Short mmCIF file of C-alpha atoms in Angstrom, two decimals:
data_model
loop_
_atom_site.label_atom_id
_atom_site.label_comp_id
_atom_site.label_asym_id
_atom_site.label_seq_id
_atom_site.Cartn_x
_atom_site.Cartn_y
_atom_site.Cartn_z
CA UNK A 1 -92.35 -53.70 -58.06
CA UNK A 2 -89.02 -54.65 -56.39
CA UNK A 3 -86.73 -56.60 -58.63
CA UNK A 4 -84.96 -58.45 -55.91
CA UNK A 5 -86.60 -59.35 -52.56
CA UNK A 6 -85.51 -60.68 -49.54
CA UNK A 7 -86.97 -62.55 -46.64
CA UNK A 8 -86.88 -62.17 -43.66
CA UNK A 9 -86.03 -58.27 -43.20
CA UNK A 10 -85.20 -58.86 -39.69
CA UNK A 11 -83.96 -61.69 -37.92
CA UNK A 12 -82.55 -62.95 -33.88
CA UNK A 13 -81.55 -66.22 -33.29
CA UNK A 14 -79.21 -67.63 -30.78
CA UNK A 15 -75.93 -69.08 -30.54
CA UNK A 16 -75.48 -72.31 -32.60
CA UNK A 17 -79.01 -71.59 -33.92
CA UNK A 18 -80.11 -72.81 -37.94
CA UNK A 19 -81.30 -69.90 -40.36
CA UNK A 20 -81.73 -69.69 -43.87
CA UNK A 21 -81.80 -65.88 -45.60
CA UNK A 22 -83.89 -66.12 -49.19
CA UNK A 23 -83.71 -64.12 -52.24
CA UNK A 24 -85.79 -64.35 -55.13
CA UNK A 25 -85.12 -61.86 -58.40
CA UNK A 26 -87.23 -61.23 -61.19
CA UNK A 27 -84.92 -59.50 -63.67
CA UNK A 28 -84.34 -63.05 -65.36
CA UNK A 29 -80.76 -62.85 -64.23
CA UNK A 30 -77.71 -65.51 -64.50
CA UNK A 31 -76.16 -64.38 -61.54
CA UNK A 32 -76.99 -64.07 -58.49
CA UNK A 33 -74.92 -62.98 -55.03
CA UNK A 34 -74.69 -62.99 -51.39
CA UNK A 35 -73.04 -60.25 -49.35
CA UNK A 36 -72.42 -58.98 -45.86
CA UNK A 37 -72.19 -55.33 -45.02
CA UNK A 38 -70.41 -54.01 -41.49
CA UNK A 39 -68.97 -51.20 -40.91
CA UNK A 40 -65.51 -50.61 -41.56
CA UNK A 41 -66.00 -53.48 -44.01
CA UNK A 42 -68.45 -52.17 -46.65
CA UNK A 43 -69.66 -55.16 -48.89
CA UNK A 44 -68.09 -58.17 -48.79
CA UNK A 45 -69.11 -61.31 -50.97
CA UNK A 46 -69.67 -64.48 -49.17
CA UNK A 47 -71.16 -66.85 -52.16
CA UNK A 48 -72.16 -66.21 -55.72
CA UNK A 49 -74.11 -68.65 -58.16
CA UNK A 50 -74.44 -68.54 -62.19
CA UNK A 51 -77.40 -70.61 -62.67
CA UNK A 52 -79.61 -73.18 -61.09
CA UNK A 53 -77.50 -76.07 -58.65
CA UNK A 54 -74.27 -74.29 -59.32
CA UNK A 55 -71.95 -72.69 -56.98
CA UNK A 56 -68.33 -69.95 -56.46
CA UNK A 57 -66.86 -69.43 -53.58
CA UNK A 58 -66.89 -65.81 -52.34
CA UNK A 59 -64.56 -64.08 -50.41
CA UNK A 60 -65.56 -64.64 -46.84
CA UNK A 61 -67.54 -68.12 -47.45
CA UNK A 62 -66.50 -69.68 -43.75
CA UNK A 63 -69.61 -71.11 -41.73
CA UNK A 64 -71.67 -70.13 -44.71
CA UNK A 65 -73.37 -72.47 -47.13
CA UNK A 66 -75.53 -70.99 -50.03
CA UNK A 67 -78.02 -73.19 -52.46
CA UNK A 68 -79.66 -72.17 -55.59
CA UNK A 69 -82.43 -73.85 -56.31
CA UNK A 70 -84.10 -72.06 -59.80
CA UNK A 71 -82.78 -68.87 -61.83
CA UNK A 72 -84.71 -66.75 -59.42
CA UNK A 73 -84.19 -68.11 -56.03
CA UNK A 74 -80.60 -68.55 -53.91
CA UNK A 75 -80.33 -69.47 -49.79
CA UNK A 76 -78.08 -68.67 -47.72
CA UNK A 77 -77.38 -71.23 -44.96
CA UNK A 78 -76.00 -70.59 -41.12
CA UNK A 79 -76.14 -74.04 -39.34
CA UNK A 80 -74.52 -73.06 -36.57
CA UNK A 81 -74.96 -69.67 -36.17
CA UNK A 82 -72.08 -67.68 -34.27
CA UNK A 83 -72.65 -63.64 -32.80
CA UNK A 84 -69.89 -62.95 -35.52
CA UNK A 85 -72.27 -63.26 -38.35
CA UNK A 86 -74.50 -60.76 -37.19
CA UNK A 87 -74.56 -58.38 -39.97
CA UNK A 88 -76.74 -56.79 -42.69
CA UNK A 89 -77.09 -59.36 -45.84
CA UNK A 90 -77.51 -58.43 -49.32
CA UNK A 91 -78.68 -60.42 -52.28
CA UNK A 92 -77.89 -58.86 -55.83
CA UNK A 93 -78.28 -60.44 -59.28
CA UNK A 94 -76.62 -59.63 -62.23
CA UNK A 95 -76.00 -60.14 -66.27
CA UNK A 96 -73.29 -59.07 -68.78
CA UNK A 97 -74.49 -55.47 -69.93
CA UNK A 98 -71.91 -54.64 -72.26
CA UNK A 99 -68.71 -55.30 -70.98
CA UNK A 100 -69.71 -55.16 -67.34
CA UNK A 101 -71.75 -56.92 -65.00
CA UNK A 102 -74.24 -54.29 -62.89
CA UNK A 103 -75.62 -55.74 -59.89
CA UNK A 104 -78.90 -54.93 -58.40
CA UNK A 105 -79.53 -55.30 -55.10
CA UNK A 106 -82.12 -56.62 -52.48
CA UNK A 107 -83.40 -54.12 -49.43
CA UNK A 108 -80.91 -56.39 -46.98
CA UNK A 109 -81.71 -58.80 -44.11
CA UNK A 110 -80.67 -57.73 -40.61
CA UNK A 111 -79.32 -60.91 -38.44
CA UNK A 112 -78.89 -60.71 -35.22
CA UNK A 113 -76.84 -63.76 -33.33
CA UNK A 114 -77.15 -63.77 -29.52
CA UNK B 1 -56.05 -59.26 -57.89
CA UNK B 2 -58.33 -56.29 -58.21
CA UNK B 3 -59.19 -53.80 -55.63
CA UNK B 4 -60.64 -50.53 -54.93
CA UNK B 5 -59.76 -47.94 -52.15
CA UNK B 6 -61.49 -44.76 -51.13
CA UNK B 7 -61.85 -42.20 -49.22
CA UNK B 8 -62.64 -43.06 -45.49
CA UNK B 9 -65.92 -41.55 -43.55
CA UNK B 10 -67.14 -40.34 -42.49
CA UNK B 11 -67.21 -36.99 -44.50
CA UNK B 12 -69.25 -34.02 -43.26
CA UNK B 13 -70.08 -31.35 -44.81
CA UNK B 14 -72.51 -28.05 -44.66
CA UNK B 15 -75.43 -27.91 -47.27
CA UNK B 16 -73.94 -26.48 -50.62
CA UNK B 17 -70.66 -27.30 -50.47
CA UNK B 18 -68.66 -28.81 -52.72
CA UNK B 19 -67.57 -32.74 -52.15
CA UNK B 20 -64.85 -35.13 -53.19
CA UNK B 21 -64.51 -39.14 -52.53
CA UNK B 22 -61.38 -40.08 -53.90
CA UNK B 23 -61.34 -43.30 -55.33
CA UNK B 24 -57.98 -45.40 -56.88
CA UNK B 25 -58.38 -49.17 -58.02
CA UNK B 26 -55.94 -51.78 -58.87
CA UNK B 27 -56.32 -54.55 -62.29
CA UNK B 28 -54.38 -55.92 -64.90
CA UNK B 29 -58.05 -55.82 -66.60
CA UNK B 30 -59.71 -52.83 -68.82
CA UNK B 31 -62.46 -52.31 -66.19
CA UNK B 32 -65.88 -50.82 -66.06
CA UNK B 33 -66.00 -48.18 -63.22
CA UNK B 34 -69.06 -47.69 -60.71
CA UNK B 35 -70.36 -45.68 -58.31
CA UNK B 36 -73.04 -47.20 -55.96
CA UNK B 37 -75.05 -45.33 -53.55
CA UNK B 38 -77.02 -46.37 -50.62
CA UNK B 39 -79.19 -44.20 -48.19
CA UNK B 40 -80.71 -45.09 -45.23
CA UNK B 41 -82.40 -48.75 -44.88
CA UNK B 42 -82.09 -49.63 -48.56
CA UNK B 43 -79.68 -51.76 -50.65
CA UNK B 44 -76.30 -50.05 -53.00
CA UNK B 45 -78.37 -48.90 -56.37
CA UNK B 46 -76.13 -47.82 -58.92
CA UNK B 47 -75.22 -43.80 -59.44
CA UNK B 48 -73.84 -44.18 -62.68
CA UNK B 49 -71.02 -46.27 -64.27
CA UNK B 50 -68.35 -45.62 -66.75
CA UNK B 51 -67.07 -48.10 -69.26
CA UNK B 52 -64.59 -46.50 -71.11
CA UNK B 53 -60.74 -44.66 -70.17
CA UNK B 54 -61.33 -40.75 -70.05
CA UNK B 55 -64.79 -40.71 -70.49
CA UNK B 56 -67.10 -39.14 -67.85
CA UNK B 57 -70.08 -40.07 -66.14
CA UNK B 58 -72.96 -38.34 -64.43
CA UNK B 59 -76.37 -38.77 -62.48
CA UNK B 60 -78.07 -36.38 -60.30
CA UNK B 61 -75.58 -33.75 -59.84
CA UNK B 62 -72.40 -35.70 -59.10
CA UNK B 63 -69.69 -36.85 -61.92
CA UNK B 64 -66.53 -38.75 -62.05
CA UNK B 65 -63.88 -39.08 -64.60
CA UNK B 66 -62.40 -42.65 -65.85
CA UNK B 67 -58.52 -41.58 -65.29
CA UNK B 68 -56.77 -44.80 -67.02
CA UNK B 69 -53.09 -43.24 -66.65
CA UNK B 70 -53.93 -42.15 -62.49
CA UNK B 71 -56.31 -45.45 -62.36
CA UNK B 72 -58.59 -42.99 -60.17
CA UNK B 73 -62.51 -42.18 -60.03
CA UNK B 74 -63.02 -39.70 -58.07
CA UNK B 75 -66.68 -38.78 -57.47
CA UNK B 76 -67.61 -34.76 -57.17
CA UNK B 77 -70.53 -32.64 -56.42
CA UNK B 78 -70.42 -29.32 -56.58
CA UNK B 79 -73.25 -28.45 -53.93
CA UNK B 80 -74.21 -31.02 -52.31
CA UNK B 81 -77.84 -31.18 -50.37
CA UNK B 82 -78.86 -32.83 -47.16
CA UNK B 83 -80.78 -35.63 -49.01
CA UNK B 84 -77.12 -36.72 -50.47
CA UNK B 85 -76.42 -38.05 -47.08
CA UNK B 86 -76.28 -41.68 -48.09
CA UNK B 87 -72.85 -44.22 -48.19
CA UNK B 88 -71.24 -44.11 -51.23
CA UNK B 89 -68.90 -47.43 -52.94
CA UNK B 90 -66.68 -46.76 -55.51
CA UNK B 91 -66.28 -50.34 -57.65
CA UNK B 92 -65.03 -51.84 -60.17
CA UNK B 93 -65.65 -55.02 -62.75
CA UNK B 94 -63.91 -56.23 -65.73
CA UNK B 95 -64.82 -58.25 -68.84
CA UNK B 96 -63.71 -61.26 -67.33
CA UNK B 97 -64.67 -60.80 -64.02
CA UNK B 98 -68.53 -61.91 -63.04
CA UNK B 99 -68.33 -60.13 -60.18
CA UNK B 100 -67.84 -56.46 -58.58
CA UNK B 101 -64.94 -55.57 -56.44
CA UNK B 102 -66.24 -52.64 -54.19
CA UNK B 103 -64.16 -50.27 -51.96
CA UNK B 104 -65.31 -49.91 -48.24
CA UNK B 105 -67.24 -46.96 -49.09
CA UNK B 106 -67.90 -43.27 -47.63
CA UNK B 107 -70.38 -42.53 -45.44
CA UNK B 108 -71.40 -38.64 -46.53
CA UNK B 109 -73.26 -36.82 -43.77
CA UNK B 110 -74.88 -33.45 -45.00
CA UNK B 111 -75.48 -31.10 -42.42
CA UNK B 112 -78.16 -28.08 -42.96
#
């Protein structure tokens, strides 16, 4: 059984449009991370969260918002969509596993922004 | 701040040949060294991961080398099949980081 899940797998919405991408993870993981994958850019983190009602800025956080509500569920938030966030979406969690942290990622959501 | 670079794809290659993805990465940290894979329609799962300078690690046929003095990673194969055709991210993350910096990865196409 998948360890990180994501809903929906596909979405359209328009211009200016609301949508909310979910990820839920079962590995009892601390951490917990949005990305966006396009090509030319590989992965690039938008939000990340270490626990329950806290948030970090990623590295490409504008017209983004992200909330996460328990240790195994985080949102991400477009209230006004724009067709430059149509992308593929990743949700990973992690933990420290030795010295590192290994993420493990969700099967992706693709948005599509008309 | 840290960063990884890498090879740029697309690479393409003939069934049993041998394959290279260079990777170099930046840090003022002692890092932990990744390589991520991702085929077709799934999320990056992780190929193996290296913790420690000059030590080497492995899965499924390909290896890379922790090179502390080059700060490189490169990932090899020595015959690589079409089912190897997949994106590959080179990354990095250290002890104080709680996050993974990945390069742009390498898409590997594996012709038969």
């Amino acid at each position: 059984e998948a360890a990180v899940t994501q809903s929906p797998r596909n979405k359209v919405t328009v211009t200016g449009g609301n949508v909310t991408l979910s990820c839920r993870q079962t590995n009892s993981h601390n951490y917990m991370y949005w990305y966006r994958q396009d090509t030319g850019h590989g992965l690039r983190l938008i939000h990340y969260s270490y626990g329950a009602g806290n948030l970090q800025i990623g590295d490409v956080p504008d017209g983004y918002k992200a909330t996460r509500t328990t240790q195994e569920d985080f949102f991400l938030l477009l209230e006004l969509a724009s067709p430059s966030q149509t992308s593929l979406y990743f949700c990973a969690s992690s933990d420290l596993q030795g010295s590192s942290y290994e993420q493990y990622f969700g099967p992706g959501t693709r948005l599509t922004v008309l | 701040g840290d960063s990884v670079t890498q090879t740029e794809g697309p690479v393409t290659l003939s069934e049993g040949t041998s394959l290279t993805v260079n990777c170099s990465y930046e840090t003022k940290q002692y890092p932990t060294l990744f390589w991520y894979v991702q085929y077709p329609g799934e999320g990056p799962q992780l190929l193996f991961k290296v913790p420690k300078a000059n030590e080497k690690g492995s899965n499924r046929g390909f290896e890379a080398t922790y090179n502390k003095e080059a700060t490189s990673f490169h990932l090899q194969k020595a015959s690589v099949q079409e089912s190897d055709s997949a994106v590959y991210y080179c990354a990095l993350s250290g002890y104080s980081n709680n996050r993974i910096f990945f390069g742009d990865g390498t898409q590997l196409v594996v012709k038969p």
